[in-house]
XYZ file of C-alpha atoms in Angstrom:
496
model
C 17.040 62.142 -59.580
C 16.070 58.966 -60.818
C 17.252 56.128 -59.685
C 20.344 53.570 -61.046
C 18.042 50.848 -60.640
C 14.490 50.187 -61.615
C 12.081 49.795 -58.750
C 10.742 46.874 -57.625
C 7.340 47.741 -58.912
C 8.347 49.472 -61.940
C 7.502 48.363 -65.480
C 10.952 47.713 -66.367
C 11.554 45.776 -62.862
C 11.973 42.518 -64.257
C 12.982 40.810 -60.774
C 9.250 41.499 -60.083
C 8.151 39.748 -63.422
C 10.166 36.812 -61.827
C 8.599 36.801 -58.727
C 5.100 36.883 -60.370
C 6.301 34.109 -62.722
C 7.266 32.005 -59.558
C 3.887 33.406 -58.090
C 2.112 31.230 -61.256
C 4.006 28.232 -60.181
C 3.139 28.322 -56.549
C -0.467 28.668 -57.784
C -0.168 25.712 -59.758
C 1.649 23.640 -57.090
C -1.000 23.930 -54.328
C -3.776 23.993 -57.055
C -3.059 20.368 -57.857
C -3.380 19.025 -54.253
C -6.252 21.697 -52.979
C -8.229 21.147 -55.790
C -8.819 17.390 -54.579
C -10.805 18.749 -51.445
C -13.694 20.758 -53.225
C -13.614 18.099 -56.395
C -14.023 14.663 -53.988
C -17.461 15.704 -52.664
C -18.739 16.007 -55.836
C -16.294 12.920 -57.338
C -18.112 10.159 -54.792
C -20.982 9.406 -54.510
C -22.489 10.885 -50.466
C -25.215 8.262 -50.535
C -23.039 5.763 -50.885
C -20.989 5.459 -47.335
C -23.435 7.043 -44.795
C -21.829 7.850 -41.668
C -22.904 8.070 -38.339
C -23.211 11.504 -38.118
C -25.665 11.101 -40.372
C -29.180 10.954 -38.930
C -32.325 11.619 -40.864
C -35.385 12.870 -38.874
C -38.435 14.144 -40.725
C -36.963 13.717 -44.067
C -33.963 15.687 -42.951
C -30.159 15.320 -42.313
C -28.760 16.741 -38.567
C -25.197 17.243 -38.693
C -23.276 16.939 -35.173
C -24.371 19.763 -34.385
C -28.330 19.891 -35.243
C -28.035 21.642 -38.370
C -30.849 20.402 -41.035
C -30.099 19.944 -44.465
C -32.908 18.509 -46.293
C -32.667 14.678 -47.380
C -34.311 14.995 -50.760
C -32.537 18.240 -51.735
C -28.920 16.623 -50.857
C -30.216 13.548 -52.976
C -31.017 15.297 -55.614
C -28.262 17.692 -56.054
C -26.293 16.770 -59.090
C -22.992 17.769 -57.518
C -23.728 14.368 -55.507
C -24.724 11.997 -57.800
C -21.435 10.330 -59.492
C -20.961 6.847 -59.686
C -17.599 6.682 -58.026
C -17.596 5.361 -54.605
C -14.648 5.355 -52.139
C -15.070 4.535 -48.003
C -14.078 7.488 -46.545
C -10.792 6.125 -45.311
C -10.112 5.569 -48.740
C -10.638 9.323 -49.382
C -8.247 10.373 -46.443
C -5.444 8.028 -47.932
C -5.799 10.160 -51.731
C -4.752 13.542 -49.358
C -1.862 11.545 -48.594
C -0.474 9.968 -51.424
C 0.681 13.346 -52.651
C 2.462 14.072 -49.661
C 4.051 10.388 -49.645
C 5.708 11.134 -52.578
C 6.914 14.658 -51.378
C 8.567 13.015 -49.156
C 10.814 10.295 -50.919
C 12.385 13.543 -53.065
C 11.975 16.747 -51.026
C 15.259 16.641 -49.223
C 17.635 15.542 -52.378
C 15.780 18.265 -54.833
C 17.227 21.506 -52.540
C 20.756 19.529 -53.161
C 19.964 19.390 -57.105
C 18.597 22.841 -57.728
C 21.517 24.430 -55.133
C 24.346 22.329 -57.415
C 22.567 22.191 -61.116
C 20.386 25.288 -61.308
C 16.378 24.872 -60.674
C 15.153 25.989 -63.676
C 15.578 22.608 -65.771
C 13.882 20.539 -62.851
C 10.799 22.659 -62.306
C 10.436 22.411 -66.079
C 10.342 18.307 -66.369
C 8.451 18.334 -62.803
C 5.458 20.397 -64.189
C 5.023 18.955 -67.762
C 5.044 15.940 -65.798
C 1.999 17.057 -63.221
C 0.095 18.879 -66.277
C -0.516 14.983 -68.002
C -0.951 13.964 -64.957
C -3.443 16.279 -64.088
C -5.486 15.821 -67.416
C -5.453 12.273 -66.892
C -7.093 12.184 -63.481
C -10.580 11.968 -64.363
C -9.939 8.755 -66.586
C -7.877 7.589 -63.494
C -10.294 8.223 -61.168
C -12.988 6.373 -63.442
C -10.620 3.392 -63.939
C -9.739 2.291 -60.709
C -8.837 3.786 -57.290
C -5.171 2.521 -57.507
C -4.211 4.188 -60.651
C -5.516 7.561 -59.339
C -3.315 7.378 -55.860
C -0.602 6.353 -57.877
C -1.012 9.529 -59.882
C -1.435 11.403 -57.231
C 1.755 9.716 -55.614
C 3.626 10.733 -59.160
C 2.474 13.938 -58.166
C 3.719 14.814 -54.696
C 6.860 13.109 -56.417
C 7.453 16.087 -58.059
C 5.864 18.499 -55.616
C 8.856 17.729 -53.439
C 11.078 19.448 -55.726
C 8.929 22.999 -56.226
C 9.453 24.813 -52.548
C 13.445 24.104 -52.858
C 13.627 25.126 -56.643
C 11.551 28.361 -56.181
C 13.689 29.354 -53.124
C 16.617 28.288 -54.688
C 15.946 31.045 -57.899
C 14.581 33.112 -54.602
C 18.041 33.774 -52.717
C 19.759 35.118 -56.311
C 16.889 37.007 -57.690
C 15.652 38.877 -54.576
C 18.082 41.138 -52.640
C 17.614 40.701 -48.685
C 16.044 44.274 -48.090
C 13.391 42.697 -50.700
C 13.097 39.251 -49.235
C 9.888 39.583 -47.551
C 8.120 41.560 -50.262
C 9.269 39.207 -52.708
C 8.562 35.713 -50.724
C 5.056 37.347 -49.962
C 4.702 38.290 -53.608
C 5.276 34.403 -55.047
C 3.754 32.920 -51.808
C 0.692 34.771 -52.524
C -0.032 31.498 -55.556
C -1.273 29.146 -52.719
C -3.866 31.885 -51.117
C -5.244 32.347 -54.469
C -4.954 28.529 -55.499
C -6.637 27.559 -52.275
C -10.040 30.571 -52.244
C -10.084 29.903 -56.179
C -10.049 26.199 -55.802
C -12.976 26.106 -53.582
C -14.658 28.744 -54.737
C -14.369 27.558 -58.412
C -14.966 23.825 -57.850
C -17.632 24.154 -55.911
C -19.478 26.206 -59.149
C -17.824 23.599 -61.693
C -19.039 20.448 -60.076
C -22.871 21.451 -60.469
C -22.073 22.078 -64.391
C -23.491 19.292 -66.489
C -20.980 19.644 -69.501
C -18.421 16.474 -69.087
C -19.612 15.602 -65.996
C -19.022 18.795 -64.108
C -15.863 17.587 -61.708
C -13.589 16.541 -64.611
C -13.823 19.764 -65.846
C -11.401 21.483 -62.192
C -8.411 19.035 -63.478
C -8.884 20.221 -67.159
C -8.649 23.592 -66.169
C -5.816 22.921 -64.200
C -4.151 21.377 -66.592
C -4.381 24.179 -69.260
C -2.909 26.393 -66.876
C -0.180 24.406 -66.419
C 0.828 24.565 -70.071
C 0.636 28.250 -70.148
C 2.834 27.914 -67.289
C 5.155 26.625 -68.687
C 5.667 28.784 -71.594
C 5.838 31.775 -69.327
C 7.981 29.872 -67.020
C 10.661 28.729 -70.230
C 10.918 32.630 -71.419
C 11.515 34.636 -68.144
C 13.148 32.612 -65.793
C 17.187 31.666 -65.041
C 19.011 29.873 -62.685
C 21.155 33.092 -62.247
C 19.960 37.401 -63.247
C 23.436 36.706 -64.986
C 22.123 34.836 -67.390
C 18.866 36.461 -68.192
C 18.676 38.080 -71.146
C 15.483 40.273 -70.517
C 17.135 42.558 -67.801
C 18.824 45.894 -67.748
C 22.629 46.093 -66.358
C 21.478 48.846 -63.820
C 19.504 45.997 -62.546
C 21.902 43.644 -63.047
C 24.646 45.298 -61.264
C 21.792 46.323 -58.117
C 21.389 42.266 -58.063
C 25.220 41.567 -57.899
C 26.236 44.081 -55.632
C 23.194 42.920 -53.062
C 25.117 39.379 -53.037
C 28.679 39.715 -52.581
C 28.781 35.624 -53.212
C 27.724 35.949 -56.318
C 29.696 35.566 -59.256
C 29.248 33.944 -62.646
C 29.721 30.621 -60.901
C 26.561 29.023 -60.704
C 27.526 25.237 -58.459
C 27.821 26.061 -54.915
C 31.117 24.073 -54.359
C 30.726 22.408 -51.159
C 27.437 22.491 -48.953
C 27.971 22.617 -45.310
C 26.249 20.206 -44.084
C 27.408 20.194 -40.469
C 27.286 23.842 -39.903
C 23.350 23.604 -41.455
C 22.651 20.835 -39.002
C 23.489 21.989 -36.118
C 22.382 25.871 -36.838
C 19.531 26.624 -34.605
C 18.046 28.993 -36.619
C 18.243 26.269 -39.142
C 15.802 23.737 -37.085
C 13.664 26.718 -35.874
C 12.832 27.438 -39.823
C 12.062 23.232 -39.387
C 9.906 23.295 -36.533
C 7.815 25.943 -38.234
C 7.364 24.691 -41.477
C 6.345 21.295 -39.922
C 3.760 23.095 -38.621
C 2.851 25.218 -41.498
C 2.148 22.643 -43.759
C -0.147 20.587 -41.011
C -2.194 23.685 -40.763
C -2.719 24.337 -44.657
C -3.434 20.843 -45.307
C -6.381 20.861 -42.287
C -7.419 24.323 -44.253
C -7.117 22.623 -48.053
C -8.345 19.875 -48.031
C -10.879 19.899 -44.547
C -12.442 22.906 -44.057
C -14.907 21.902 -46.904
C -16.088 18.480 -45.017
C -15.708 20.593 -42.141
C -18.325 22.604 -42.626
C -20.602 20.049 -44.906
C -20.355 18.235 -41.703
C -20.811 20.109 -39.113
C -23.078 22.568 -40.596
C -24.692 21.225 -43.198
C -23.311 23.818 -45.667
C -24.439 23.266 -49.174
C -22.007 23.486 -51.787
C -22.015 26.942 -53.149
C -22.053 28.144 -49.476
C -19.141 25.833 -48.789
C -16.787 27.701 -50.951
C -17.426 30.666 -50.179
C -16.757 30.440 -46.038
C -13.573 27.945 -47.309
C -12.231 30.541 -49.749
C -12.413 33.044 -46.325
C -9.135 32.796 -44.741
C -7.213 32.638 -48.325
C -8.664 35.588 -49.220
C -7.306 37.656 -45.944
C -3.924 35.963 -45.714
C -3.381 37.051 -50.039
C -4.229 40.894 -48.930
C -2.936 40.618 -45.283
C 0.705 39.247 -46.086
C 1.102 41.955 -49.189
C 0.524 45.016 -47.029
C 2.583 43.222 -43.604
C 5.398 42.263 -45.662
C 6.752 45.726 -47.153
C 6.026 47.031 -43.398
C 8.878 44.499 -42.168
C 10.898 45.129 -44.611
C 10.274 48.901 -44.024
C 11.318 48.045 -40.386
C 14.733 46.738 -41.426
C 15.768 49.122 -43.548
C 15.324 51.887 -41.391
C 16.709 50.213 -38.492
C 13.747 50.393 -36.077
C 13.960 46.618 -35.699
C 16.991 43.997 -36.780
C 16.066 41.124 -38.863
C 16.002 39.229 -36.452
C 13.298 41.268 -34.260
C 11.724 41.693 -37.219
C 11.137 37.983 -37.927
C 10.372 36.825 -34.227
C 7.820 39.473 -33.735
C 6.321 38.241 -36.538
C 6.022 34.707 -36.290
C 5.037 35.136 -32.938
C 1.939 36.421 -33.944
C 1.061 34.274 -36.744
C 2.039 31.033 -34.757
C 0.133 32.232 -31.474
C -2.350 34.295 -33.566
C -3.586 31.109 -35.360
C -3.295 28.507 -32.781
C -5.909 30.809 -31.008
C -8.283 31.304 -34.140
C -8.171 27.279 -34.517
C -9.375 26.787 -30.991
C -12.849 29.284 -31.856
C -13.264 28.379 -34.567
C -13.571 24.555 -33.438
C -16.007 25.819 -30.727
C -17.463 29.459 -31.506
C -19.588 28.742 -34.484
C -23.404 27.559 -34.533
C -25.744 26.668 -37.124
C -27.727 30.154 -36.271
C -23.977 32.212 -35.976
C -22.095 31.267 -38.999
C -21.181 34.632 -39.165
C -18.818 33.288 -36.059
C -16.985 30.841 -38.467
C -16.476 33.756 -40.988
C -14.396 36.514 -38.181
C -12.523 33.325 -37.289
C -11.605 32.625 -40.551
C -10.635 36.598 -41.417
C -8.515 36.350 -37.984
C -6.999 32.967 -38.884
C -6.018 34.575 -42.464
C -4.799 38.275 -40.523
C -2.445 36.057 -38.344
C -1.321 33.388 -40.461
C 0.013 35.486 -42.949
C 2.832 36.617 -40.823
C 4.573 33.506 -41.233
C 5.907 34.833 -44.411
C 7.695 37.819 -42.643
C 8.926 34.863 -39.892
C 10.404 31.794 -40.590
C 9.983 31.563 -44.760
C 11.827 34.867 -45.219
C 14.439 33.488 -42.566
C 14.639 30.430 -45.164
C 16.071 32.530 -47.198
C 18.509 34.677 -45.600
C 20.229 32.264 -42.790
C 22.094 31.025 -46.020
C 21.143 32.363 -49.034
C 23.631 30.458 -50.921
C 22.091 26.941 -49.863
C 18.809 28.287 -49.483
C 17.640 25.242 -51.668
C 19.198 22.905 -49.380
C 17.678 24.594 -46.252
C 14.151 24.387 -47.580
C 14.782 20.504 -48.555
C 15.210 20.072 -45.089
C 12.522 22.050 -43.958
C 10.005 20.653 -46.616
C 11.299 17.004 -45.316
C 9.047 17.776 -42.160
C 6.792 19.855 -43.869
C 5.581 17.306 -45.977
C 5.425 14.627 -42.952
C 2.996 17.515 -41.682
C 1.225 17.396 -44.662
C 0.584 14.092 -44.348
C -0.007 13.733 -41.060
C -3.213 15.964 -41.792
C -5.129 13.433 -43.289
C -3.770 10.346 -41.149
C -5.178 12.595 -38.186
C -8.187 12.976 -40.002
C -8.785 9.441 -40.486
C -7.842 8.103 -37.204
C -10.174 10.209 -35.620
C -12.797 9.365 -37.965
C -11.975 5.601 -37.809
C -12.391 5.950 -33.887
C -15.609 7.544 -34.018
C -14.952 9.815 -31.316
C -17.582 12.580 -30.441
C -16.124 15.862 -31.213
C -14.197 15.079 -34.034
C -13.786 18.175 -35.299
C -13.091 19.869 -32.164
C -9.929 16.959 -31.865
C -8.386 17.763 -35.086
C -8.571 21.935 -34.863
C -7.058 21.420 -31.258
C -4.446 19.437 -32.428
C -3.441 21.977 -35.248
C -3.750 24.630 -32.496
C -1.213 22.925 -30.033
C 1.063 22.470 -32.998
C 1.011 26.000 -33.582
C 1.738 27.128 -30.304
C 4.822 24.838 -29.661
C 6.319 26.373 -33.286
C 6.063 29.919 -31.493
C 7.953 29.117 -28.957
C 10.388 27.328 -30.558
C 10.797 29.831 -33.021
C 10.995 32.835 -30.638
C 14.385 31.232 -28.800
C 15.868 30.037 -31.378
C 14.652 31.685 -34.773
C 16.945 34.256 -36.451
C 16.591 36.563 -39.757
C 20.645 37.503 -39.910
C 22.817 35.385 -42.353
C 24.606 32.609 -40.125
C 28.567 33.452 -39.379
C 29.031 30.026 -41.082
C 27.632 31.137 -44.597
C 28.884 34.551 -44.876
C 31.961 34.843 -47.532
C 35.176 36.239 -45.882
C 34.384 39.808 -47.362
C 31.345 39.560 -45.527
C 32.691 38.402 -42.144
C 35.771 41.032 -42.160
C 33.261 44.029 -43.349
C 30.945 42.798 -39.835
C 34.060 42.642 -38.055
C 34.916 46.314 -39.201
C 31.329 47.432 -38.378
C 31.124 45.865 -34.865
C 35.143 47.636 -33.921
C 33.713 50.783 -35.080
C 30.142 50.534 -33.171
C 32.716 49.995 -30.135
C 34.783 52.904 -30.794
C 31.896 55.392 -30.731
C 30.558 53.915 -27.433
């Protein structure tokens, strides 16, 4: 018998459409700041601001560690021969800017999109990065200034894109799809971040316009095809969408008993959210999310120029490694929790402990080898620990970014403001890390800054394994919802 509802992977499913529309934007989103790490080797000049870890011996260059690049093969490279040149603390301060601006409107955008409806925001926030984003190379020709303040325009509007997309995330997906769903739109920023290194690092050796300019063009193409898909399939509310079926429909309504035609949440508890602990362990964690993928976007590439002489093409490719294991990783992990819930093998809140236990411990682990493992004769080191790194990391989205959106689905815009308030400050503090210990000149730089992710990590598992939860909070279930638990727990009592 078939049944009422289409399946999530079915043609007619259009909640899936959604998520793969919201997939697009997430792409787009991390596209626009990851795209900066590739694109600035081959923006400035290398010649320009030696460093010393530079040291040339027999015509040629020895990384930290002893690995020889030649000096009239790097010299001669067209990838590093633009005119543009910016100190490298300059360089560290344009990974910031973005995340500057995050910050000033992270927290008040959950607020908007939970009150207003997200889908009017996201569409003034990314015709606003496209131009932007087309504009960067002129910036970026003109003057240093006007490209950070671009890129501080930016992270303006990156601040509202997490919040909005969860927001439209805690109608559209019922909460025995959660995971599958968050890992299906997640997925954009593992294939912005292997196709943004992979890709730039092929575009910057083309001669046509200059061969970098050409990464924001693309970019900004996309973004206006983005935004015609975007206007077409996506609501605020499946209520209002025009392109489903009422078997769906009804599936959608009956999964949230809160909701109704209404689409303002009336009153946001804003004591109840701050003092949740679940709330702050969903904090904690994606604090330390964010630090780790900025070390991955917009490092990893200098990382390995650095300390292994990698030449460009070779760059992307070990860069584009972990990306590419947490996109197929996190869509086969993330039906197996929800499997697990369903069935009742393991509660939600098992479900998302167990699993962010692993990706925070998992990865603080990988970070530590892979800061010490690798050689310039065993490279093949730095490629496990980056398919490890991508296995474990990728559990996060069963762990604390489903729980985002099930401790209060309601205000789940609100809840990922907060979160994104420290996730941004670990965005930025990323590159501030990067610089001090660059600025210091203190041997084992590298080392320093993958250690410091790592310790990161493991404090967030901890944190998140005593206090973490994947069950709606008491405080944000409707009255139905309370007296039908209530039922359920006097009947589990009456059968003991």
């Amino acid at each position: 018998m078939a049944s009422a509802h289409p399946h999530l992977f079915s043609f007619r499913s259009h909640r899936l459409r959604v998520a793969l529309t919201l997939m697009f934007a997430m792409f787009l989103y991390i596209s626009n700041s990851s795209s900066l790490g590739m694109a600035i080797i081959c923006m400035v000049n290398s010649t320009s601001h030696a460093t010393k870890t530079d040291i040339s011996f027999n015509g040629t260059s020895l990384s930290s560690r002893g690995c020889a690049f030649p000096v009239e093969d790097k010299a001669n490279r067209p990838e590093y021969q633009s005119t543009i040149e910016w100190e490298p603390t300059k360089q560290s301060y344009l990974f910031s800017a973005s995340y500057y601006g995050s910050i000033i409107t992270v927290f008040g955008s959950g607020v908007l999109a939970d009150r207003f409806g997200p889908k009017k925001l996201l569409l003034v926030i990314y015709s606003i990065s496209t131009i932007v984003t087309f504009a960067a190379p002129y910036l970026a020709e003109f003057n240093y200034w006007a490209y950070y303040a671009g890129r501080f325009i930016i992270g303006m509007g990156d601040g509202f894109i997490y919040p909005c997309v969860n927001s439209l995330g805690g109608w559209w997906f019922p909460v025995t799809e959660k995971s599958t769903m968050a890992s299906i739109y997640s997925s954009g920023i593992q294939l912005a971040a292997a196709s943004s290194a992979l890709i730039g690092s092929r575009l910057c050796g083309v001669e046509f316009l200059g061969g970098w300019p050409l990464i924001f063009y693309m970019y900004g193409t996309l973004g206006i095809l983005f935004l015609i898909c975007f206007y077409f399939v996506i609501t605020d509310h499946p209520a209002d969408n025009r392109w489903m079926s009422t078997e769906e429909l009804i599936f959608l309504e009956s999964s949230h008993e809160e909701m109704t035609r209404k689409k303002k949440v009336s009153a946001i508890p804003w004591k109840s959210i701050f003092t949740s602990p679940a709330v702050w362990a969903c904090v904690v964690c994606s604090f330390t999310f964010s630090l780790t993928l900025s070390i991955n976007l917009n490092f990893l590439p200098t990382y390995f120029k650095e300390e292994f002489s990698l030449p460009l093409s070779s760059n992307g490719l070990y860069t584009m490694v972990p990306f590419i294991t947490q996109l197929i990783c996190k869509n086969i992990i993330a039906p197996l929790a929800d499997y697990l819930k369903r069935s009742g093998k393991l509660t939600p809140t098992q479900t998302a402990k167990i699993f962010q236990a692993i990706s925070s411990f998992g990865s603080a682990l990988t970070y530590v080898a892979l800061g010490f493992l690798p050689s310039c004769d065993r490279m093949w080191v730095a490629v496990v620990c980056g398919v490890i790194f991508g296995i474990t990391f990728s559990f996060s989205v069963c762990g604390f970014f489903t729980c985002m959106l099930t401790v209060a689905h309601a205000y789940a815009g609100t809840i990922t403001s907060l979160s994104m308030v420290f996730g941004q400050i670990g965005y930025a503090l990323a590159p501030n890390t990067v610089s001090f210990v660059t600025l210091m000149e203190w041997s084992y730089k590298w080392q320093i800054i993958l250690l410091f992710g790592a310790a990161f990590q493991f404090i967030s598992g901890i944190v998140f394994s005593l206090a973490g939860s994947g069950d709606t909070a008491p405080w944000a279930q409707s009255k139905l919802s309370m007296q039908k638990n209530m039922e359920l727990q006097a009947l589990k009592k009456e059968q003991r």
